[in-house]
CSV table of C-alpha atoms in Angstrom, one decimal:
chain,number,residue,atom,x,y,z
L,1,UNK,CA,0.2,-0.2,0.0
L,2,UNK,CA,1.6,3.0,-1.0
L,3,UNK,CA,1.5,6.0,1.2
L,4,UNK,CA,0.1,9.4,0.1
L,5,UNK,CA,2.4,12.6,-0.5
L,6,UNK,CA,0.5,14.3,2.2
L,7,UNK,CA,1.5,11.4,4.5
L,8,UNK,CA,4.9,11.4,3.4
L,9,UNK,CA,5.2,14.9,4.4
L,10,UNK,CA,3.7,14.7,7.6
L,11,UNK,CA,6.1,11.8,8.6
L,12,UNK,CA,9.1,13.7,7.4
L,13,UNK,CA,8.0,17.0,9.5
L,14,UNK,CA,7.4,14.7,12.7
L,15,UNK,CA,10.8,13.2,12.2
L,16,UNK,CA,12.5,16.6,11.7
L,17,UNK,CA,10.8,18.1,14.9
L,18,UNK,CA,11.7,14.8,16.7
L,19,UNK,CA,15.3,15.4,15.9
L,20,UNK,CA,15.5,19.2,16.5
L,21,UNK,CA,13.8,18.2,20.0
L,22,UNK,CA,16.5,15.7,20.6
L,23,UNK,CA,19.4,17.7,19.5
L,24,UNK,CA,18.0,20.8,21.8
L,25,UNK,CA,17.5,18.5,24.8
L,26,UNK,CA,21.2,17.2,24.5
L,27,UNK,CA,22.6,20.7,24.0
L,28,UNK,CA,21.1,22.2,27.1
L,29,UNK,CA,22.0,19.1,28.8
L,30,UNK,CA,25.6,19.3,27.7
L,31,UNK,CA,25.5,23.2,28.5
L,32,UNK,CA,24.6,22.3,32.3
L,33,UNK,CA,27.3,19.7,32.5
L,34,UNK,CA,29.9,21.5,30.7
L,35,UNK,CA,29.1,24.5,33.0
L,36,UNK,CA,29.5,22.4,36.3
L,37,UNK,CA,32.5,20.4,35.1
L,38,UNK,CA,34.1,23.6,34.0
L,39,UNK,CA,33.6,25.0,37.5
L,40,UNK,CA,34.9,21.8,39.3
L,41,UNK,CA,37.9,21.4,36.9
L,42,UNK,CA,39.0,25.3,37.9
L,43,UNK,CA,38.9,24.6,41.4
L,44,UNK,CA,41.2,21.5,41.0
L,45,UNK,CA,43.7,22.9,38.5
L,46,UNK,CA,47.3,23.0,39.5
L,47,UNK,CA,47.4,27.0,39.1
L,48,UNK,CA,44.3,27.3,41.2
L,49,UNK,CA,41.6,29.4,41.2
L,50,UNK,CA,40.6,33.0,42.1
L,51,UNK,CA,37.2,34.1,44.2
L,52,UNK,CA,36.4,37.4,44.5
L,53,UNK,CA,34.1,38.1,47.8
L,54,UNK,CA,32.2,41.3,47.8
L,55,UNK,CA,30.0,42.5,51.0
L,56,UNK,CA,27.8,45.6,49.9
L,57,UNK,CA,25.2,47.7,51.4
L,58,UNK,CA,22.6,49.8,49.7
L,59,UNK,CA,24.0,48.8,46.3
L,60,UNK,CA,27.4,49.7,46.9
L,61,UNK,CA,30.4,47.7,47.9
L,62,UNK,CA,31.6,48.1,51.4
L,63,UNK,CA,34.1,45.1,51.4
L,64,UNK,CA,35.9,43.4,48.3
L,65,UNK,CA,38.6,41.1,48.5
L,66,UNK,CA,40.0,38.8,46.1
L,67,UNK,CA,41.2,35.5,47.2
L,68,UNK,CA,43.6,33.5,45.2
L,69,UNK,CA,44.4,29.9,45.9
L,70,UNK,CA,46.7,27.3,44.4
L,71,UNK,CA,45.7,23.7,44.9
L,72,UNK,CA,49.3,22.3,44.3
L,73,UNK,CA,50.9,23.9,47.4
L,74,UNK,CA,47.8,24.6,49.2
L,75,UNK,CA,48.7,28.3,49.6
L,76,UNK,CA,46.5,31.2,49.6
L,77,UNK,CA,46.6,35.0,49.1
L,78,UNK,CA,44.2,37.9,49.9
L,79,UNK,CA,44.0,41.3,48.1
L,80,UNK,CA,41.8,44.0,49.5
L,81,UNK,CA,40.4,46.1,46.7
L,82,UNK,CA,39.4,49.9,47.5
L,83,UNK,CA,35.9,51.0,46.6
L,84,UNK,CA,37.3,54.3,45.3
L,85,UNK,CA,40.2,52.6,43.0
L,86,UNK,CA,40.2,55.0,40.0
L,87,UNK,CA,39.3,53.4,36.5
L,88,UNK,CA,38.4,55.1,33.4
L,89,UNK,CA,34.7,54.7,32.4
L,90,UNK,CA,33.2,52.7,30.0
L,91,UNK,CA,32.8,55.8,27.2
L,92,UNK,CA,36.5,56.8,28.2
L,93,UNK,CA,35.4,60.2,29.2
L,94,UNK,CA,36.4,60.5,32.9
L,95,UNK,CA,37.6,58.6,35.9
L,96,UNK,CA,35.0,56.6,38.1
L,97,UNK,CA,35.5,54.8,41.0
L,98,UNK,CA,35.5,50.9,40.3
L,99,UNK,CA,32.3,50.6,42.7
L,100,UNK,CA,30.3,52.3,39.8
L,101,UNK,CA,30.1,49.0,38.2
L,102,UNK,CA,29.2,46.9,41.0
L,103,UNK,CA,25.4,45.5,40.5
L,104,UNK,CA,24.5,43.5,43.6
L,105,UNK,CA,22.0,41.5,41.4
L,106,UNK,CA,24.7,40.4,38.9
L,107,UNK,CA,28.5,41.3,40.1
L,108,UNK,CA,29.7,40.0,36.9
L,109,UNK,CA,31.0,43.1,35.4
L,110,UNK,CA,32.6,44.4,38.6
L,111,UNK,CA,34.2,40.9,39.0
L,112,UNK,CA,35.8,41.2,35.5
L,113,UNK,CA,36.9,44.7,36.3
L,114,UNK,CA,38.7,43.7,39.7
L,115,UNK,CA,40.4,41.0,37.2
L,116,UNK,CA,41.5,43.5,34.9
L,117,UNK,CA,43.2,45.7,37.8
L,118,UNK,CA,45.1,42.5,39.1
L,119,UNK,CA,45.7,41.3,35.4
L,120,UNK,CA,44.3,37.5,36.7
L,121,UNK,CA,44.2,35.0,34.0
L,122,UNK,CA,40.8,33.4,34.4
L,123,UNK,CA,37.5,35.1,34.9
L,124,UNK,CA,37.1,34.6,38.6
L,125,UNK,CA,34.5,33.1,40.5
L,126,UNK,CA,32.2,35.5,42.8
L,127,UNK,CA,30.4,35.3,46.3
L,128,UNK,CA,28.5,38.9,46.6
L,129,UNK,CA,26.3,39.3,50.0
L,130,UNK,CA,24.6,42.2,51.8
L,131,UNK,CA,25.4,43.0,55.4
L,132,UNK,CA,22.8,40.9,56.8
L,133,UNK,CA,23.9,37.7,54.2
L,134,UNK,CA,27.4,38.4,55.6
L,135,UNK,CA,26.6,38.6,59.5
L,136,UNK,CA,25.0,35.2,58.9
L,137,UNK,CA,28.1,33.8,57.4
L,138,UNK,CA,30.2,35.2,60.0
L,139,UNK,CA,28.4,33.6,62.8
L,140,UNK,CA,28.2,30.6,60.9
L,141,UNK,CA,32.5,30.7,61.1
L,142,UNK,CA,32.3,31.4,64.9
L,143,UNK,CA,33.4,35.1,64.6
L,144,UNK,CA,36.4,36.9,63.1
L,145,UNK,CA,39.4,38.0,65.1
L,146,UNK,CA,39.9,41.8,65.2
L,147,UNK,CA,42.1,44.1,67.1
L,148,UNK,CA,40.6,47.8,67.7
L,149,UNK,CA,43.2,50.4,68.9
L,150,UNK,CA,40.7,52.6,70.5
L,151,UNK,CA,37.0,52.5,71.4
L,152,UNK,CA,34.8,53.4,68.5
L,153,UNK,CA,31.1,55.3,68.6
L,154,UNK,CA,29.3,56.7,65.8
L,155,UNK,CA,25.9,56.9,64.0
L,156,UNK,CA,25.4,55.5,61.0
L,157,UNK,CA,22.3,55.7,59.0
L,158,UNK,CA,20.4,56.0,62.4
L,159,UNK,CA,22.3,53.0,63.8
L,160,UNK,CA,24.4,53.0,66.6
L,161,UNK,CA,27.9,51.4,66.0
L,162,UNK,CA,29.8,50.9,68.9
L,163,UNK,CA,33.1,48.7,69.1
L,164,UNK,CA,35.2,48.5,72.4
L,165,UNK,CA,39.1,48.7,72.4
L,166,UNK,CA,41.3,45.6,72.4
L,167,UNK,CA,41.4,42.2,71.0
L,168,UNK,CA,38.1,40.8,70.2
L,169,UNK,CA,36.2,37.8,68.7
L,170,UNK,CA,33.6,39.6,66.2
L,171,UNK,CA,30.2,38.2,66.0
L,172,UNK,CA,28.2,38.8,62.9
L,173,UNK,CA,26.7,41.8,64.0
L,174,UNK,CA,30.1,43.3,65.4
L,175,UNK,CA,31.8,42.4,62.0
L,176,UNK,CA,29.5,44.2,60.2
L,177,UNK,CA,30.3,47.3,62.2
L,178,UNK,CA,34.0,47.0,61.8
L,179,UNK,CA,33.2,47.2,58.4
L,180,UNK,CA,31.4,50.3,58.6
L,181,UNK,CA,34.1,51.6,60.9
L,182,UNK,CA,36.7,50.9,58.4
L,183,UNK,CA,34.9,52.8,55.4
L,184,UNK,CA,34.0,55.4,57.7
L,185,UNK,CA,37.7,56.3,58.6
L,186,UNK,CA,38.8,59.7,57.0
L,187,UNK,CA,42.5,58.5,56.4
L,188,UNK,CA,42.9,56.5,53.4
L,189,UNK,CA,45.8,54.5,54.6
L,190,UNK,CA,44.3,53.8,58.1
L,191,UNK,CA,41.1,52.5,56.1
L,192,UNK,CA,43.2,50.3,54.0
L,193,UNK,CA,45.3,48.8,56.8
L,194,UNK,CA,42.1,48.1,59.0
L,195,UNK,CA,40.3,46.3,56.0
L,196,UNK,CA,43.6,44.4,55.1
L,197,UNK,CA,43.7,42.9,58.5
L,198,UNK,CA,40.2,42.1,58.4
L,199,UNK,CA,40.4,40.2,55.1
L,200,UNK,CA,43.5,38.3,56.5
L,201,UNK,CA,41.5,37.4,59.6
L,202,UNK,CA,38.3,36.7,57.8
L,203,UNK,CA,39.8,34.3,55.2
L,204,UNK,CA,42.0,32.5,57.9
L,205,UNK,CA,38.8,31.9,59.8
L,206,UNK,CA,37.0,30.6,56.5
L,207,UNK,CA,39.9,28.0,56.3
L,208,UNK,CA,39.7,27.1,60.1
L,209,UNK,CA,35.9,26.5,60.3
L,210,UNK,CA,35.3,25.7,56.6
L,211,UNK,CA,34.3,22.4,57.6
L,212,UNK,CA,31.2,23.7,59.3
L,213,UNK,CA,30.0,25.3,56.0
L,214,UNK,CA,31.0,22.3,53.6
L,215,UNK,CA,27.9,20.3,54.2
L,216,UNK,CA,24.7,20.4,51.4
L,217,UNK,CA,22.5,21.6,54.1
L,218,UNK,CA,24.5,24.7,54.9
L,219,UNK,CA,25.5,25.3,51.3
L,220,UNK,CA,21.7,25.5,50.4
L,221,UNK,CA,21.2,28.1,52.9
L,222,UNK,CA,24.2,30.0,51.9
L,223,UNK,CA,23.1,29.8,48.3
L,224,UNK,CA,19.8,31.7,49.2
L,225,UNK,CA,21.6,34.1,51.4
L,226,UNK,CA,24.4,35.2,48.4
L,227,UNK,CA,24.6,35.9,44.7
L,228,UNK,CA,27.4,33.6,43.0
L,229,UNK,CA,28.4,32.0,39.8
L,230,UNK,CA,29.1,28.9,41.5
L,231,UNK,CA,26.4,26.1,41.5
L,232,UNK,CA,25.8,24.1,44.4
L,233,UNK,CA,28.5,21.2,43.7
L,234,UNK,CA,31.3,24.0,42.9
L,235,UNK,CA,30.5,26.0,46.1
L,236,UNK,CA,30.7,22.9,48.3
L,237,UNK,CA,33.9,22.1,46.2
L,238,UNK,CA,35.1,25.4,47.3
L,239,UNK,CA,34.8,25.2,51.0
L,240,UNK,CA,36.5,21.9,50.8
L,241,UNK,CA,39.2,23.4,49.1
L,242,UNK,CA,39.1,26.3,51.8
L,243,UNK,CA,39.9,23.3,54.5
L,244,UNK,CA,43.0,22.8,52.8
L,245,UNK,CA,44.5,26.3,53.0
L,246,UNK,CA,47.9,26.9,54.6
L,247,UNK,CA,46.6,29.2,57.0
L,248,UNK,CA,49.5,30.0,58.8
L,249,UNK,CA,51.4,30.9,55.3
L,250,UNK,CA,48.3,33.3,54.0
L,251,UNK,CA,50.0,36.2,52.1
L,252,UNK,CA,47.5,39.2,53.0
L,253,UNK,CA,48.4,42.4,50.1
L,254,UNK,CA,46.5,45.9,49.9
L,255,UNK,CA,46.2,47.7,46.6
L,256,UNK,CA,47.6,51.2,47.3
L,257,UNK,CA,48.2,54.4,45.4
L,258,UNK,CA,47.8,58.1,45.6
L,259,UNK,CA,44.9,59.9,46.8
L,260,UNK,CA,43.5,62.7,44.5
L,261,UNK,CA,40.3,64.8,44.7
L,262,UNK,CA,38.0,65.0,41.5
L,263,UNK,CA,34.8,66.9,41.5
L,264,UNK,CA,34.8,66.6,45.7
L,265,UNK,CA,35.3,62.9,45.3
L,266,UNK,CA,38.4,61.1,46.5
L,267,UNK,CA,40.0,58.5,44.3
L,268,UNK,CA,42.9,56.2,44.8
L,269,UNK,CA,44.9,56.7,41.6
L,270,UNK,CA,47.5,53.3,41.4
L,271,UNK,CA,51.3,53.8,41.4
L,272,UNK,CA,52.8,53.8,37.8
L,273,UNK,CA,49.4,53.5,36.0
L,274,UNK,CA,48.8,50.2,38.0
L,275,UNK,CA,51.8,48.3,36.8
L,276,UNK,CA,53.2,47.7,40.4
L,277,UNK,CA,49.8,46.2,41.4
L,278,UNK,CA,50.1,43.4,38.5
L,279,UNK,CA,53.6,43.0,39.4
L,280,UNK,CA,52.8,42.3,42.9
L,281,UNK,CA,50.1,39.7,41.6
L,282,UNK,CA,52.6,38.3,39.6
L,283,UNK,CA,54.9,37.8,42.3
L,284,UNK,CA,52.3,36.6,44.5
L,285,UNK,CA,51.4,33.8,42.2
L,286,UNK,CA,54.8,32.7,41.8
L,287,UNK,CA,55.3,32.5,45.6
L,288,UNK,CA,52.0,30.6,45.8
L,289,UNK,CA,53.1,28.1,43.2
L,290,UNK,CA,56.4,27.3,44.2
L,291,UNK,CA,57.3,25.8,47.8
L,292,UNK,CA,61.1,27.4,47.9
L,293,UNK,CA,59.5,30.7,47.6
L,294,UNK,CA,57.5,30.4,50.6
L,295,UNK,CA,61.0,30.1,52.7
L,296,UNK,CA,62.3,33.4,50.8
L,297,UNK,CA,59.4,35.1,51.1
L,298,UNK,CA,58.6,34.4,54.5
L,299,UNK,CA,61.8,35.8,55.8
L,300,UNK,CA,61.7,39.2,57.5
L,301,UNK,CA,62.4,41.9,55.3
L,302,UNK,CA,62.7,45.2,57.0
L,303,UNK,CA,64.0,47.4,54.3
L,304,UNK,CA,65.9,50.8,54.9
L,305,UNK,CA,66.3,52.9,51.8
L,306,UNK,CA,68.9,55.5,51.6
L,307,UNK,CA,69.1,58.3,48.8
L,308,UNK,CA,72.6,58.5,47.4
L,309,UNK,CA,72.0,61.1,44.7
L,310,UNK,CA,71.1,64.8,44.5
L,311,UNK,CA,67.4,64.1,43.6
L,312,UNK,CA,65.3,65.1,46.5
L,313,UNK,CA,62.8,62.7,47.5
L,314,UNK,CA,64.0,59.7,45.7
L,315,UNK,CA,64.2,57.4,48.7
L,316,UNK,CA,60.4,58.2,49.5
L,317,UNK,CA,59.3,57.7,46.0
L,318,UNK,CA,61.1,54.2,45.8
L,319,UNK,CA,59.7,53.4,49.2
L,320,UNK,CA,56.0,53.7,47.6
L,321,UNK,CA,57.3,51.2,45.0
L,322,UNK,CA,58.1,48.5,47.5
L,323,UNK,CA,55.3,49.2,49.7
L,324,UNK,CA,52.8,48.9,47.0
L,325,UNK,CA,54.8,45.3,46.4
L,326,UNK,CA,54.1,44.3,49.9
L,327,UNK,CA,57.5,44.8,51.3
L,328,UNK,CA,58.0,46.5,54.7
L,329,UNK,CA,59.8,49.6,54.4
L,330,UNK,CA,61.0,50.8,58.1
L,331,UNK,CA,63.0,53.8,57.3
L,332,UNK,CA,64.1,56.3,54.4
L,333,UNK,CA,67.0,58.6,54.7
L,334,UNK,CA,69.9,60.3,52.9
L,335,UNK,CA,73.0,58.0,52.3
L,336,UNK,CA,76.3,59.6,53.5
L,337,UNK,CA,77.1,61.1,49.9
L,338,UNK,CA,74.9,62.2,47.4
L,339,UNK,CA,77.3,61.3,44.6
L,340,UNK,CA,77.0,57.6,44.5
L,341,UNK,CA,77.1,56.0,41.0
L,342,UNK,CA,75.4,52.4,41.3
L,343,UNK,CA,72.7,51.4,43.2
L,344,UNK,CA,73.4,48.5,45.7
L,345,UNK,CA,71.3,46.2,48.0
L,346,UNK,CA,73.3,45.2,51.6
L,347,UNK,CA,71.8,42.2,53.3
L,348,UNK,CA,72.1,42.1,57.0
L,349,UNK,CA,69.8,38.9,57.4
L,350,UNK,CA,71.7,36.4,56.3
L,351,UNK,CA,69.4,35.4,53.4
L,352,UNK,CA,71.1,36.5,50.3
L,353,UNK,CA,68.2,35.0,48.0
L,354,UNK,CA,65.7,37.3,49.9
L,355,UNK,CA,67.8,40.4,49.2
L,356,UNK,CA,68.3,39.3,45.4
L,357,UNK,CA,64.6,39.5,45.3
L,358,UNK,CA,64.4,43.0,46.5
L,359,UNK,CA,67.3,43.5,44.2
L,360,UNK,CA,64.9,42.4,41.2
L,361,UNK,CA,62.3,45.0,42.0
L,362,UNK,CA,64.7,47.5,41.0
L,363,UNK,CA,66.8,45.4,38.4
L,364,UNK,CA,70.1,45.9,40.1
L,365,UNK,CA,72.2,42.8,40.6
L,366,UNK,CA,74.4,44.6,42.9
L,367,UNK,CA,73.9,42.4,46.0
L,368,UNK,CA,76.3,42.4,48.9
L,369,UNK,CA,75.9,40.2,52.3
L,370,UNK,CA,77.1,41.9,55.5
L,371,UNK,CA,77.2,39.9,58.5
L,372,UNK,CA,77.1,41.4,61.8
L,373,UNK,CA,77.9,39.4,65.1
L,374,UNK,CA,74.7,38.8,67.4
L,375,UNK,CA,74.9,41.4,70.1
L,376,UNK,CA,76.4,44.3,67.9
L,377,UNK,CA,75.4,47.6,68.8
L,378,UNK,CA,76.3,48.9,65.5
L,379,UNK,CA,73.5,51.6,64.3
L,380,UNK,CA,73.3,49.3,61.1
L,381,UNK,CA,71.4,46.7,62.9
L,382,UNK,CA,68.6,48.6,64.1
L,383,UNK,CA,65.2,47.3,62.7
L,384,UNK,CA,66.8,46.5,59.4
L,385,UNK,CA,67.2,43.2,57.3
L,386,UNK,CA,68.0,44.9,53.9
L,387,UNK,CA,69.7,48.3,53.1
L,388,UNK,CA,69.1,50.1,49.7
L,389,UNK,CA,71.4,52.7,48.7
L,390,UNK,CA,70.2,54.5,45.1
L,391,UNK,CA,72.7,55.7,42.8
L,392,UNK,CA,72.9,57.8,39.7
L,393,UNK,CA,72.0,54.9,37.8
L,394,UNK,CA,68.6,54.5,39.3
L,395,UNK,CA,65.9,56.4,37.1
L,396,UNK,CA,62.9,56.2,39.6
L,397,UNK,CA,61.8,52.8,38.9
L,398,UNK,CA,65.0,50.8,37.5
L,399,UNK,CA,68.6,50.9,37.4
L,400,UNK,CA,70.0,51.7,33.7
L,401,UNK,CA,73.5,51.6,32.6
L,402,UNK,CA,75.5,54.7,33.0
L,403,UNK,CA,77.1,56.3,30.1
L,404,UNK,CA,80.2,58.1,30.9
């Protein structure tokens, strides 16, 4: 029995629709499988992961940290990102604070902007929450350690904020008040230091009590109380990875720069157009990946910088470079003479390799070791592990070959 032409057409259309439905269904399934697997793969990858944590209020970021983790060495680093960090607007017409691009319902663009600042290769994961949601998380973690130098009392949005002086364990409510206090501190350097300390203490607490979070019931609550681009499986794995973090060697960095006022608004402009920040991130990632670097970087490096030239203020400007890279500059001064030709680095600590790392920052290979007997009362030993003496070959950023 022959089928009519109309019946053949109907059967062909049915088969076509069936094939399209199967292809569409398979595509959707593969999309979600790939997305989930990609997240899990990133968390397990040798060079680790980047995660942005944002605490916001009234649609503006109050506290932003970027957490880098290397799954090979289990070492981590934290970068505190100031909300007033200056970037060029999308239309390239003016400077705007990076907080301009924060959307609490979809922090993806904000995460990308922070990624660009730090020059991180991969798109970071993000977890964003408001103050109440953050308070809930802190309570789950058992509080956060903090040191407050003096009693703090203020009114913020018709809310009394009171923090006593001393070493404290902040519960969720007090942790939010600490962030409010930090953001309302007028001095930028003091504000940066408060948030940097809190960032380090918070991540350590995340690692210490991660087992309390890394279970499906709590993860479900966190998903409901935050905005994140991690699915349930990935978020669970994130907290499991936090448990493996080497808490004792956590690196805590801050993003620094120069404060300028534009249209009655304060902006933080990074030194050298952000190149120092990117260099700091590169060095930090190398440290996380190389266990040997852990020993070198952990060595005390209290640095003194002396100006051996007639260029006034050179030591102070060079100190900004080192401080931007996370080094501890304890003193700047003038050298005994102002006609030094070549920049040198002198090591007093007994760790020549650490001194070489210091020299690499300004591209000098004139590194010398000067051992002093324990108990010596020489002035040279006062709180200094490494001394840098700047010479005429230093152009303000790097040493150059001198032309006679």
